[in-house]
JSON list of C-alpha atoms in Angstrom, two decimals:
[
{"chain": "A", "resi": 1449, "resn": "UNK", "atom": "CA", "xyz": [0.00, 0.00, 0.00]},
{"chain": "A", "resi": 1450, "resn": "UNK", "atom": "CA", "xyz": [1.57, 3.35, -1.04]},
{"chain": "A", "resi": 1451, "resn": "UNK", "atom": "CA", "xyz": [2.32, 5.73, 1.78]},
{"chain": "A", "resi": 1452, "resn": "UNK", "atom": "CA", "xyz": [-0.03, 8.69, 1.75]},
{"chain": "A", "resi": 1453, "resn": "UNK", "atom": "CA", "xyz": [1.09, 11.85, 0.00]},
{"chain": "A", "resi": 1454, "resn": "UNK", "atom": "CA", "xyz": [1.44, 14.99, 2.12]},
{"chain": "A", "resi": 1455, "resn": "UNK", "atom": "CA", "xyz": [-0.11, 16.90, -0.80]},
{"chain": "A", "resi": 1456, "resn": "UNK", "atom": "CA", "xyz": [-3.87, 17.44, -1.02]},
{"chain": "A", "resi": 1457, "resn": "UNK", "atom": "CA", "xyz": [-3.48, 16.71, -4.74]},
{"chain": "A", "resi": 1458, "resn": "UNK", "atom": "CA", "xyz": [-1.27, 14.24, -6.58]},
{"chain": "A", "resi": 1459, "resn": "UNK", "atom": "CA", "xyz": [2.44, 14.96, -6.60]},
{"chain": "A", "resi": 1460, "resn": "UNK", "atom": "CA", "xyz": [3.20, 16.63, -9.93]},
{"chain": "A", "resi": 1461, "resn": "UNK", "atom": "CA", "xyz": [6.24, 15.08, -11.62]},
{"chain": "A", "resi": 1462, "resn": "UNK", "atom": "CA", "xyz": [8.31, 16.29, -14.55]},
{"chain": "A", "resi": 1463, "resn": "UNK", "atom": "CA", "xyz": [10.12, 13.28, -15.99]},
{"chain": "A", "resi": 1464, "resn": "UNK", "atom": "CA", "xyz": [13.33, 14.03, -17.90]},
{"chain": "A", "resi": 1465, "resn": "UNK", "atom": "CA", "xyz": [14.54, 10.91, -19.72]},
{"chain": "A", "resi": 1466, "resn": "UNK", "atom": "CA", "xyz": [15.75, 10.69, -23.32]},
{"chain": "A", "resi": 1467, "resn": "UNK", "atom": "CA", "xyz": [15.14, 6.95, -23.85]},
{"chain": "A", "resi": 1468, "resn": "UNK", "atom": "CA", "xyz": [11.49, 6.47, -24.87]},
{"chain": "A", "resi": 1469, "resn": "UNK", "atom": "CA", "xyz": [11.10, 2.90, -23.58]},
{"chain": "A", "resi": 1470, "resn": "UNK", "atom": "CA", "xyz": [12.61, 3.78, -20.20]},
{"chain": "A", "resi": 1471, "resn": "UNK", "atom": "CA", "xyz": [10.48, 6.91, -19.93]},
{"chain": "A", "resi": 1472, "resn": "UNK", "atom": "CA", "xyz": [7.32, 4.98, -20.82]},
{"chain": "A", "resi": 1473, "resn": "UNK", "atom": "CA", "xyz": [8.04, 2.30, -18.21]},
{"chain": "A", "resi": 1474, "resn": "UNK", "atom": "CA", "xyz": [8.66, 4.91, -15.52]},
{"chain": "A", "resi": 1475, "resn": "UNK", "atom": "CA", "xyz": [5.48, 6.80, -16.43]},
{"chain": "A", "resi": 1476, "resn": "UNK", "atom": "CA", "xyz": [3.38, 3.65, -16.26]},
{"chain": "A", "resi": 1477, "resn": "UNK", "atom": "CA", "xyz": [4.88, 2.73, -12.88]},
{"chain": "A", "resi": 1478, "resn": "UNK", "atom": "CA", "xyz": [4.38, 6.17, -11.35]},
{"chain": "A", "resi": 1479, "resn": "UNK", "atom": "CA", "xyz": [0.90, 6.78, -12.68]},
{"chain": "A", "resi": 1480, "resn": "UNK", "atom": "CA", "xyz": [-0.49, 3.50, -11.35]},
{"chain": "A", "resi": 1481, "resn": "UNK", "atom": "CA", "xyz": [-0.56, 5.32, -8.01]},
{"chain": "A", "resi": 1482, "resn": "UNK", "atom": "CA", "xyz": [-3.32, 7.91, -7.59]},
{"chain": "A", "resi": 1483, "resn": "UNK", "atom": "CA", "xyz": [-1.05, 10.16, -5.53]},
{"chain": "A", "resi": 1484, "resn": "UNK", "atom": "CA", "xyz": [1.53, 10.54, -8.32]},
{"chain": "A", "resi": 1485, "resn": "UNK", "atom": "CA", "xyz": [1.01, 12.32, -11.64]},
{"chain": "A", "resi": 1486, "resn": "UNK", "atom": "CA", "xyz": [3.49, 12.79, -14.49]},
{"chain": "A", "resi": 1487, "resn": "UNK", "atom": "CA", "xyz": [2.50, 16.21, -15.81]},
{"chain": "A", "resi": 1488, "resn": "UNK", "atom": "CA", "xyz": [5.20, 16.45, -18.50]},
{"chain": "A", "resi": 1489, "resn": "UNK", "atom": "CA", "xyz": [7.99, 14.49, -20.16]},
{"chain": "A", "resi": 1490, "resn": "UNK", "atom": "CA", "xyz": [11.19, 15.98, -21.52]},
{"chain": "A", "resi": 1491, "resn": "UNK", "atom": "CA", "xyz": [14.14, 14.43, -23.32]},
{"chain": "A", "resi": 1492, "resn": "UNK", "atom": "CA", "xyz": [16.76, 17.12, -22.82]},
{"chain": "A", "resi": 1493, "resn": "UNK", "atom": "CA", "xyz": [17.97, 19.73, -20.34]},
{"chain": "A", "resi": 1494, "resn": "UNK", "atom": "CA", "xyz": [16.64, 22.55, -22.52]},
{"chain": "A", "resi": 1495, "resn": "UNK", "atom": "CA", "xyz": [13.17, 20.99, -22.71]},
{"chain": "A", "resi": 1496, "resn": "UNK", "atom": "CA", "xyz": [13.20, 20.31, -18.97]},
{"chain": "A", "resi": 1497, "resn": "UNK", "atom": "CA", "xyz": [13.82, 23.99, -18.22]},
{"chain": "A", "resi": 1498, "resn": "UNK", "atom": "CA", "xyz": [10.94, 25.02, -20.49]},
{"chain": "A", "resi": 1499, "resn": "UNK", "atom": "CA", "xyz": [8.56, 22.42, -19.05]},
{"chain": "A", "resi": 1500, "resn": "UNK", "atom": "CA", "xyz": [9.53, 23.25, -15.48]},
{"chain": "A", "resi": 1501, "resn": "UNK", "atom": "CA", "xyz": [8.48, 26.86, -15.99]},
{"chain": "A", "resi": 1502, "resn": "UNK", "atom": "CA", "xyz": [5.21, 25.81, -17.61]},
{"chain": "A", "resi": 1503, "resn": "UNK", "atom": "CA", "xyz": [4.19, 22.99, -15.27]},
{"chain": "A", "resi": 1504, "resn": "UNK", "atom": "CA", "xyz": [5.73, 24.01, -11.93]},
{"chain": "A", "resi": 1505, "resn": "UNK", "atom": "CA", "xyz": [6.28, 20.39, -10.84]},
{"chain": "A", "resi": 1506, "resn": "UNK", "atom": "CA", "xyz": [6.69, 19.27, -7.25]},
{"chain": "A", "resi": 1507, "resn": "UNK", "atom": "CA", "xyz": [9.43, 16.83, -8.28]},
{"chain": "A", "resi": 1508, "resn": "UNK", "atom": "CA", "xyz": [11.71, 16.82, -11.31]},
{"chain": "A", "resi": 1509, "resn": "UNK", "atom": "CA", "xyz": [12.84, 13.24, -11.89]},
{"chain": "A", "resi": 1510, "resn": "UNK", "atom": "CA", "xyz": [15.88, 13.72, -14.09]},
{"chain": "A", "resi": 1511, "resn": "UNK", "atom": "CA", "xyz": [18.25, 11.33, -15.81]},
{"chain": "A", "resi": 1512, "resn": "UNK", "atom": "CA", "xyz": [21.86, 12.21, -15.16]},
{"chain": "A", "resi": 1513, "resn": "UNK", "atom": "CA", "xyz": [23.03, 11.75, -18.76]},
{"chain": "A", "resi": 1514, "resn": "UNK", "atom": "CA", "xyz": [21.09, 13.70, -21.36]},
{"chain": "A", "resi": 1515, "resn": "UNK", "atom": "CA", "xyz": [21.86, 14.57, -24.99]},
{"chain": "A", "resi": 1516, "resn": "UNK", "atom": "CA", "xyz": [22.56, 18.23, -24.28]},
{"chain": "A", "resi": 1517, "resn": "UNK", "atom": "CA", "xyz": [24.16, 18.05, -20.86]},
{"chain": "A", "resi": 1518, "resn": "UNK", "atom": "CA", "xyz": [24.53, 16.60, -17.40]},
{"chain": "A", "resi": 1519, "resn": "UNK", "atom": "CA", "xyz": [21.39, 16.49, -15.27]},
{"chain": "A", "resi": 1520, "resn": "UNK", "atom": "CA", "xyz": [23.37, 17.30, -12.14]},
{"chain": "A", "resi": 1521, "resn": "UNK", "atom": "CA", "xyz": [24.65, 20.53, -13.68]},
{"chain": "A", "resi": 1522, "resn": "UNK", "atom": "CA", "xyz": [21.04, 21.57, -14.42]},
{"chain": "A", "resi": 1523, "resn": "UNK", "atom": "CA", "xyz": [19.87, 21.34, -10.80]},
{"chain": "A", "resi": 1524, "resn": "UNK", "atom": "CA", "xyz": [20.63, 24.97, -9.95]},
{"chain": "A", "resi": 1525, "resn": "UNK", "atom": "CA", "xyz": [18.77, 26.28, -13.02]},
{"chain": "A", "resi": 1526, "resn": "UNK", "atom": "CA", "xyz": [15.75, 24.11, -12.26]},
{"chain": "A", "resi": 1527, "resn": "UNK", "atom": "CA", "xyz": [15.62, 25.25, -8.65]},
{"chain": "A", "resi": 1528, "resn": "UNK", "atom": "CA", "xyz": [15.82, 28.87, -9.78]},
{"chain": "A", "resi": 1529, "resn": "UNK", "atom": "CA", "xyz": [12.84, 28.33, -12.08]},
{"chain": "A", "resi": 1530, "resn": "UNK", "atom": "CA", "xyz": [10.80, 26.31, -9.58]},
{"chain": "A", "resi": 1531, "resn": "UNK", "atom": "CA", "xyz": [11.95, 27.29, -6.07]},
{"chain": "A", "resi": 1532, "resn": "UNK", "atom": "CA", "xyz": [9.45, 24.98, -4.38]},
{"chain": "A", "resi": 1533, "resn": "UNK", "atom": "CA", "xyz": [10.28, 22.01, -6.62]},
{"chain": "A", "resi": 1534, "resn": "UNK", "atom": "CA", "xyz": [12.67, 19.20, -5.73]},
{"chain": "A", "resi": 1535, "resn": "UNK", "atom": "CA", "xyz": [15.12, 17.56, -8.14]},
{"chain": "A", "resi": 1536, "resn": "UNK", "atom": "CA", "xyz": [15.73, 13.81, -7.92]},
{"chain": "A", "resi": 1537, "resn": "UNK", "atom": "CA", "xyz": [18.50, 12.48, -10.15]},
{"chain": "A", "resi": 1538, "resn": "UNK", "atom": "CA", "xyz": [18.05, 9.08, -11.79]},
{"chain": "A", "resi": 1539, "resn": "UNK", "atom": "CA", "xyz": [21.29, 7.37, -12.78]},
{"chain": "A", "resi": 1540, "resn": "UNK", "atom": "CA", "xyz": [22.37, 4.12, -14.37]},
{"chain": "A", "resi": 1541, "resn": "UNK", "atom": "CA", "xyz": [25.43, 4.16, -12.16]},
{"chain": "A", "resi": 1542, "resn": "UNK", "atom": "CA", "xyz": [26.98, 6.68, -9.83]},
{"chain": "A", "resi": 1543, "resn": "UNK", "atom": "CA", "xyz": [30.04, 7.25, -7.72]},
{"chain": "A", "resi": 1544, "resn": "UNK", "atom": "CA", "xyz": [30.14, 8.92, -4.33]},
{"chain": "A", "resi": 1545, "resn": "UNK", "atom": "CA", "xyz": [31.55, 12.08, -5.92]},
{"chain": "A", "resi": 1546, "resn": "UNK", "atom": "CA", "xyz": [28.54, 12.36, -8.27]},
{"chain": "A", "resi": 1547, "resn": "UNK", "atom": "CA", "xyz": [26.15, 11.96, -5.34]},
{"chain": "A", "resi": 1548, "resn": "UNK", "atom": "CA", "xyz": [28.00, 14.66, -3.43]},
{"chain": "A", "resi": 1549, "resn": "UNK", "atom": "CA", "xyz": [27.68, 16.96, -6.44]},
{"chain": "A", "resi": 1550, "resn": "UNK", "atom": "CA", "xyz": [23.92, 16.37, -6.41]},
{"chain": "A", "resi": 1551, "resn": "UNK", "atom": "CA", "xyz": [23.68, 17.28, -2.73]},
{"chain": "A", "resi": 1552, "resn": "UNK", "atom": "CA", "xyz": [25.89, 20.34, -3.03]},
{"chain": "A", "resi": 1553, "resn": "UNK", "atom": "CA", "xyz": [23.93, 21.60, -6.05]},
{"chain": "A", "resi": 1554, "resn": "UNK", "atom": "CA", "xyz": [20.73, 21.50, -3.99]},
{"chain": "A", "resi": 1555, "resn": "UNK", "atom": "CA", "xyz": [19.36, 18.25, -5.38]},
{"chain": "A", "resi": 1556, "resn": "UNK", "atom": "CA", "xyz": [16.97, 16.20, -3.27]},
{"chain": "A", "resi": 1557, "resn": "UNK", "atom": "CA", "xyz": [18.66, 12.89, -3.98]},
{"chain": "A", "resi": 1558, "resn": "UNK", "atom": "CA", "xyz": [20.01, 10.31, -6.39]},
{"chain": "A", "resi": 1559, "resn": "UNK", "atom": "CA", "xyz": [18.56, 6.90, -7.03]},
{"chain": "A", "resi": 1560, "resn": "UNK", "atom": "CA", "xyz": [19.97, 4.19, -9.26]},
{"chain": "A", "resi": 1561, "resn": "UNK", "atom": "CA", "xyz": [17.81, 2.78, -12.05]},
{"chain": "A", "resi": 1562, "resn": "UNK", "atom": "CA", "xyz": [18.76, -0.74, -11.02]},
{"chain": "A", "resi": 1563, "resn": "UNK", "atom": "CA", "xyz": [16.87, -0.29, -7.74]},
{"chain": "A", "resi": 1564, "resn": "UNK", "atom": "CA", "xyz": [13.54, -0.95, -9.42]},
{"chain": "A", "resi": 1565, "resn": "UNK", "atom": "CA", "xyz": [10.34, 0.95, -10.04]},
{"chain": "A", "resi": 1566, "resn": "UNK", "atom": "CA", "xyz": [8.76, 0.37, -6.63]},
{"chain": "A", "resi": 1567, "resn": "UNK", "atom": "CA", "xyz": [11.75, 1.96, -4.91]},
{"chain": "A", "resi": 1568, "resn": "UNK", "atom": "CA", "xyz": [11.57, 4.81, -7.38]},
{"chain": "A", "resi": 1569, "resn": "UNK", "atom": "CA", "xyz": [7.92, 5.47, -6.48]},
{"chain": "A", "resi": 1570, "resn": "UNK", "atom": "CA", "xyz": [8.84, 5.57, -2.80]},
{"chain": "A", "resi": 1571, "resn": "UNK", "atom": "CA", "xyz": [11.76, 7.91, -3.49]},
{"chain": "A", "resi": 1572, "resn": "UNK", "atom": "CA", "xyz": [9.53, 10.35, -5.35]},
{"chain": "A", "resi": 1573, "resn": "UNK", "atom": "CA", "xyz": [7.04, 10.42, -2.48]},
{"chain": "A", "resi": 1574, "resn": "UNK", "atom": "CA", "xyz": [9.76, 10.95, 0.11]},
{"chain": "A", "resi": 1575, "resn": "UNK", "atom": "CA", "xyz": [11.40, 13.72, -1.91]},
{"chain": "A", "resi": 1576, "resn": "UNK", "atom": "CA", "xyz": [8.02, 15.44, -2.37]},
{"chain": "A", "resi": 1577, "resn": "UNK", "atom": "CA", "xyz": [7.56, 15.25, 1.40]},
{"chain": "A", "resi": 1578, "resn": "UNK", "atom": "CA", "xyz": [10.82, 17.13, 1.94]},
{"chain": "A", "resi": 1579, "resn": "UNK", "atom": "CA", "xyz": [13.28, 14.29, 2.53]},
{"chain": "A", "resi": 1580, "resn": "UNK", "atom": "CA", "xyz": [16.62, 13.74, 0.83]},
{"chain": "A", "resi": 1581, "resn": "UNK", "atom": "CA", "xyz": [16.90, 10.30, -0.74]},
{"chain": "A", "resi": 1582, "resn": "UNK", "atom": "CA", "xyz": [20.15, 8.67, -1.87]},
{"chain": "A", "resi": 1583, "resn": "UNK", "atom": "CA", "xyz": [20.73, 5.05, -2.86]},
{"chain": "A", "resi": 1584, "resn": "UNK", "atom": "CA", "xyz": [22.54, 3.08, -0.18]},
{"chain": "A", "resi": 1585, "resn": "UNK", "atom": "CA", "xyz": [25.50, 2.65, -2.55]},
{"chain": "A", "resi": 1586, "resn": "UNK", "atom": "CA", "xyz": [26.41, 6.34, -2.24]},
{"chain": "A", "resi": 1587, "resn": "UNK", "atom": "CA", "xyz": [24.68, 7.44, 0.96]},
{"chain": "A", "resi": 1588, "resn": "UNK", "atom": "CA", "xyz": [27.80, 7.13, 3.10]},
{"chain": "A", "resi": 1589, "resn": "UNK", "atom": "CA", "xyz": [29.75, 9.47, 0.83]},
{"chain": "A", "resi": 1590, "resn": "UNK", "atom": "CA", "xyz": [27.01, 12.09, 0.92]},
{"chain": "A", "resi": 1591, "resn": "UNK", "atom": "CA", "xyz": [26.58, 11.97, 4.69]},
{"chain": "A", "resi": 1592, "resn": "UNK", "atom": "CA", "xyz": [30.33, 12.11, 5.20]},
{"chain": "A", "resi": 1593, "resn": "UNK", "atom": "CA", "xyz": [30.79, 15.14, 2.98]},
{"chain": "A", "resi": 1594, "resn": "UNK", "atom": "CA", "xyz": [27.81, 17.06, 4.33]},
{"chain": "A", "resi": 1595, "resn": "UNK", "atom": "CA", "xyz": [28.95, 16.47, 7.89]},
{"chain": "A", "resi": 1596, "resn": "UNK", "atom": "CA", "xyz": [32.47, 17.60, 7.04]},
{"chain": "A", "resi": 1597, "resn": "UNK", "atom": "CA", "xyz": [34.13, 14.22, 7.57]},
{"chain": "A", "resi": 1598, "resn": "UNK", "atom": "CA", "xyz": [35.32, 13.77, 4.00]},
{"chain": "A", "resi": 1599, "resn": "UNK", "atom": "CA", "xyz": [37.43, 15.86, 1.67]},
{"chain": "A", "resi": 1600, "resn": "UNK", "atom": "CA", "xyz": [36.08, 17.88, -1.23]},
{"chain": "A", "resi": 1601, "resn": "UNK", "atom": "CA", "xyz": [35.74, 16.82, -4.83]},
{"chain": "A", "resi": 1602, "resn": "UNK", "atom": "CA", "xyz": [39.19, 16.28, -6.32]},
{"chain": "A", "resi": 1603, "resn": "UNK", "atom": "CA", "xyz": [40.99, 16.23, -2.99]},
{"chain": "A", "resi": 1604, "resn": "UNK", "atom": "CA", "xyz": [42.22, 12.68, -3.65]},
{"chain": "A", "resi": 1605, "resn": "UNK", "atom": "CA", "xyz": [43.91, 13.50, -6.96]},
{"chain": "A", "resi": 1606, "resn": "UNK", "atom": "CA", "xyz": [47.57, 12.57, -7.05]},
{"chain": "A", "resi": 1607, "resn": "UNK", "atom": "CA", "xyz": [50.18, 15.23, -7.97]},
{"chain": "A", "resi": 1608, "resn": "UNK", "atom": "CA", "xyz": [50.58, 13.67, -11.42]},
{"chain": "A", "resi": 1609, "resn": "UNK", "atom": "CA", "xyz": [46.81, 13.60, -11.96]},
{"chain": "A", "resi": 1610, "resn": "UNK", "atom": "CA", "xyz": [46.65, 17.28, -10.97]},
{"chain": "A", "resi": 1611, "resn": "UNK", "atom": "CA", "xyz": [49.33, 18.06, -13.52]},
{"chain": "A", "resi": 1612, "resn": "UNK", "atom": "CA", "xyz": [47.39, 16.22, -16.23]},
{"chain": "A", "resi": 1613, "resn": "UNK", "atom": "CA", "xyz": [44.19, 18.04, -15.20]},
{"chain": "A", "resi": 1614, "resn": "UNK", "atom": "CA", "xyz": [45.94, 21.43, -15.32]},
{"chain": "A", "resi": 1615, "resn": "UNK", "atom": "CA", "xyz": [47.19, 20.73, -18.85]},
{"chain": "A", "resi": 1616, "resn": "UNK", "atom": "CA", "xyz": [43.71, 19.59, -19.90]},
{"chain": "A", "resi": 1617, "resn": "UNK", "atom": "CA", "xyz": [42.42, 22.89, -18.57]},
{"chain": "A", "resi": 1618, "resn": "UNK", "atom": "CA", "xyz": [44.88, 24.69, -20.84]},
{"chain": "A", "resi": 1619, "resn": "UNK", "atom": "CA", "xyz": [43.45, 22.83, -23.82]},
{"chain": "A", "resi": 1620, "resn": "UNK", "atom": "CA", "xyz": [46.26, 20.34, -24.42]},
{"chain": "A", "resi": 1621, "resn": "UNK", "atom": "CA", "xyz": [45.62, 16.97, -26.05]},
{"chain": "A", "resi": 1622, "resn": "UNK", "atom": "CA", "xyz": [46.73, 13.74, -24.39]},
{"chain": "A", "resi": 1623, "resn": "UNK", "atom": "CA", "xyz": [49.63, 13.52, -26.86]},
{"chain": "A", "resi": 1624, "resn": "UNK", "atom": "CA", "xyz": [50.78, 17.02, -25.91]},
{"chain": "A", "resi": 1625, "resn": "UNK", "atom": "CA", "xyz": [50.44, 16.18, -22.22]},
{"chain": "A", "resi": 1626, "resn": "UNK", "atom": "CA", "xyz": [52.56, 13.09, -22.82]},
{"chain": "A", "resi": 1627, "resn": "UNK", "atom": "CA", "xyz": [55.30, 15.26, -24.32]},
{"chain": "A", "resi": 1628, "resn": "UNK", "atom": "CA", "xyz": [55.14, 17.89, -21.57]},
{"chain": "A", "resi": 1629, "resn": "UNK", "atom": "CA", "xyz": [55.17, 15.40, -18.70]},
{"chain": "A", "resi": 1630, "resn": "UNK", "atom": "CA", "xyz": [57.70, 13.13, -20.40]},
{"chain": "A", "resi": 1631, "resn": "UNK", "atom": "CA", "xyz": [55.63, 9.99, -19.88]},
{"chain": "A", "resi": 1632, "resn": "UNK", "atom": "CA", "xyz": [54.11, 7.41, -22.24]},
{"chain": "A", "resi": 1633, "resn": "UNK", "atom": "CA", "xyz": [50.80, 8.19, -23.96]},
{"chain": "A", "resi": 1634, "resn": "UNK", "atom": "CA", "xyz": [49.10, 5.23, -22.28]},
{"chain": "A", "resi": 1635, "resn": "UNK", "atom": "CA", "xyz": [50.24, 6.52, -18.89]},
{"chain": "A", "resi": 1636, "resn": "UNK", "atom": "CA", "xyz": [48.64, 9.89, -19.63]},
{"chain": "A", "resi": 1637, "resn": "UNK", "atom": "CA", "xyz": [45.44, 8.18, -20.71]},
{"chain": "A", "resi": 1638, "resn": "UNK", "atom": "CA", "xyz": [45.39, 6.31, -17.40]},
{"chain": "A", "resi": 1639, "resn": "UNK", "atom": "CA", "xyz": [45.93, 9.56, -15.49]},
{"chain": "A", "resi": 1640, "resn": "UNK", "atom": "CA", "xyz": [43.10, 11.25, -17.39]},
{"chain": "A", "resi": 1641, "resn": "UNK", "atom": "CA", "xyz": [40.75, 8.32, -16.85]},
{"chain": "A", "resi": 1642, "resn": "UNK", "atom": "CA", "xyz": [41.39, 8.40, -13.10]},
{"chain": "A", "resi": 1643, "resn": "UNK", "atom": "CA", "xyz": [40.81, 12.17, -13.07]},
{"chain": "A", "resi": 1644, "resn": "UNK", "atom": "CA", "xyz": [37.42, 11.63, -14.74]},
{"chain": "A", "resi": 1645, "resn": "UNK", "atom": "CA", "xyz": [36.49, 8.90, -12.25]},
{"chain": "A", "resi": 1646, "resn": "UNK", "atom": "CA", "xyz": [37.51, 10.94, -9.21]},
{"chain": "A", "resi": 1647, "resn": "UNK", "atom": "CA", "xyz": [35.66, 14.04, -10.40]},
{"chain": "A", "resi": 1648, "resn": "UNK", "atom": "CA", "xyz": [32.57, 12.09, -11.44]},
{"chain": "A", "resi": 1649, "resn": "UNK", "atom": "CA", "xyz": [32.91, 13.36, -15.03]},
{"chain": "A", "resi": 1650, "resn": "UNK", "atom": "CA", "xyz": [32.05, 11.56, -18.25]},
{"chain": "A", "resi": 1651, "resn": "UNK", "atom": "CA", "xyz": [34.32, 13.58, -20.55]},
{"chain": "A", "resi": 1652, "resn": "UNK", "atom": "CA", "xyz": [37.48, 15.65, -20.43]},
{"chain": "A", "resi": 1653, "resn": "UNK", "atom": "CA", "xyz": [35.46, 18.82, -20.99]},
{"chain": "A", "resi": 1654, "resn": "UNK", "atom": "CA", "xyz": [33.15, 18.01, -18.08]},
{"chain": "A", "resi": 1655, "resn": "UNK", "atom": "CA", "xyz": [36.17, 17.23, -15.89]},
{"chain": "A", "resi": 1656, "resn": "UNK", "atom": "CA", "xyz": [37.64, 20.66, -16.64]},
{"chain": "A", "resi": 1657, "resn": "UNK", "atom": "CA", "xyz": [34.26, 22.30, -15.97]},
{"chain": "A", "resi": 1658, "resn": "UNK", "atom": "CA", "xyz": [33.91, 20.54, -12.61]},
{"chain": "A", "resi": 1659, "resn": "UNK", "atom": "CA", "xyz": [37.53, 21.31, -11.71]},
{"chain": "A", "resi": 1660, "resn": "UNK", "atom": "CA", "xyz": [37.02, 25.02, -12.37]},
{"chain": "A", "resi": 1661, "resn": "UNK", "atom": "CA", "xyz": [33.80, 25.06, -10.38]},
{"chain": "A", "resi": 1662, "resn": "UNK", "atom": "CA", "xyz": [35.50, 23.32, -7.45]},
{"chain": "A", "resi": 1663, "resn": "UNK", "atom": "CA", "xyz": [38.47, 25.70, -7.54]},
{"chain": "A", "resi": 1664, "resn": "UNK", "atom": "CA", "xyz": [40.93, 23.05, -8.71]},
{"chain": "A", "resi": 1665, "resn": "UNK", "atom": "CA", "xyz": [41.79, 25.15, -11.78]},
{"chain": "A", "resi": 1666, "resn": "UNK", "atom": "CA", "xyz": [42.17, 28.89, -12.08]}
]
């Protein structure tokens, strides 16, 4: 039996998911409950921002990876458009650093797709009620960071990884970084891959963007 919604009306949900079959399955699961209502579907960050203004959802359920950007990076813009709305990130996989980014951006939580639709329904209700909801896989990282017990994003980069990141920030290719650092190309690729993993980035450009936001690059 679904837990009762604190709203006198159904919780209005904006679903942001670019894969049609996944979006359809989520819609069907959410709308089988009378206290949940998907009021709009978007397939990109740009569409989500437009729909958020139009629909004023209670919860934005947003995929992390979208064709025109990272869902986590869109949290601040969504909250500015809908101050009373909550943003719940839906991810295929996530590291602790990504979950921390969600929390620090003002997101209401992150739940993994593998957790199943029933858990997703519960997460949406809890987020609408004002809770923060993170999958158990990453909850410890979020709690640790928010309570000040863990270091910031990028704090665990090695000196060599920081050098590689700095050169990426200057626009150098991996081949150029290899020449400048005097190490093999495969070694540079390994450094860059670890930088991406530690920053929770999916591309070199996103890694540089995160690094600048976190003060790791000038």
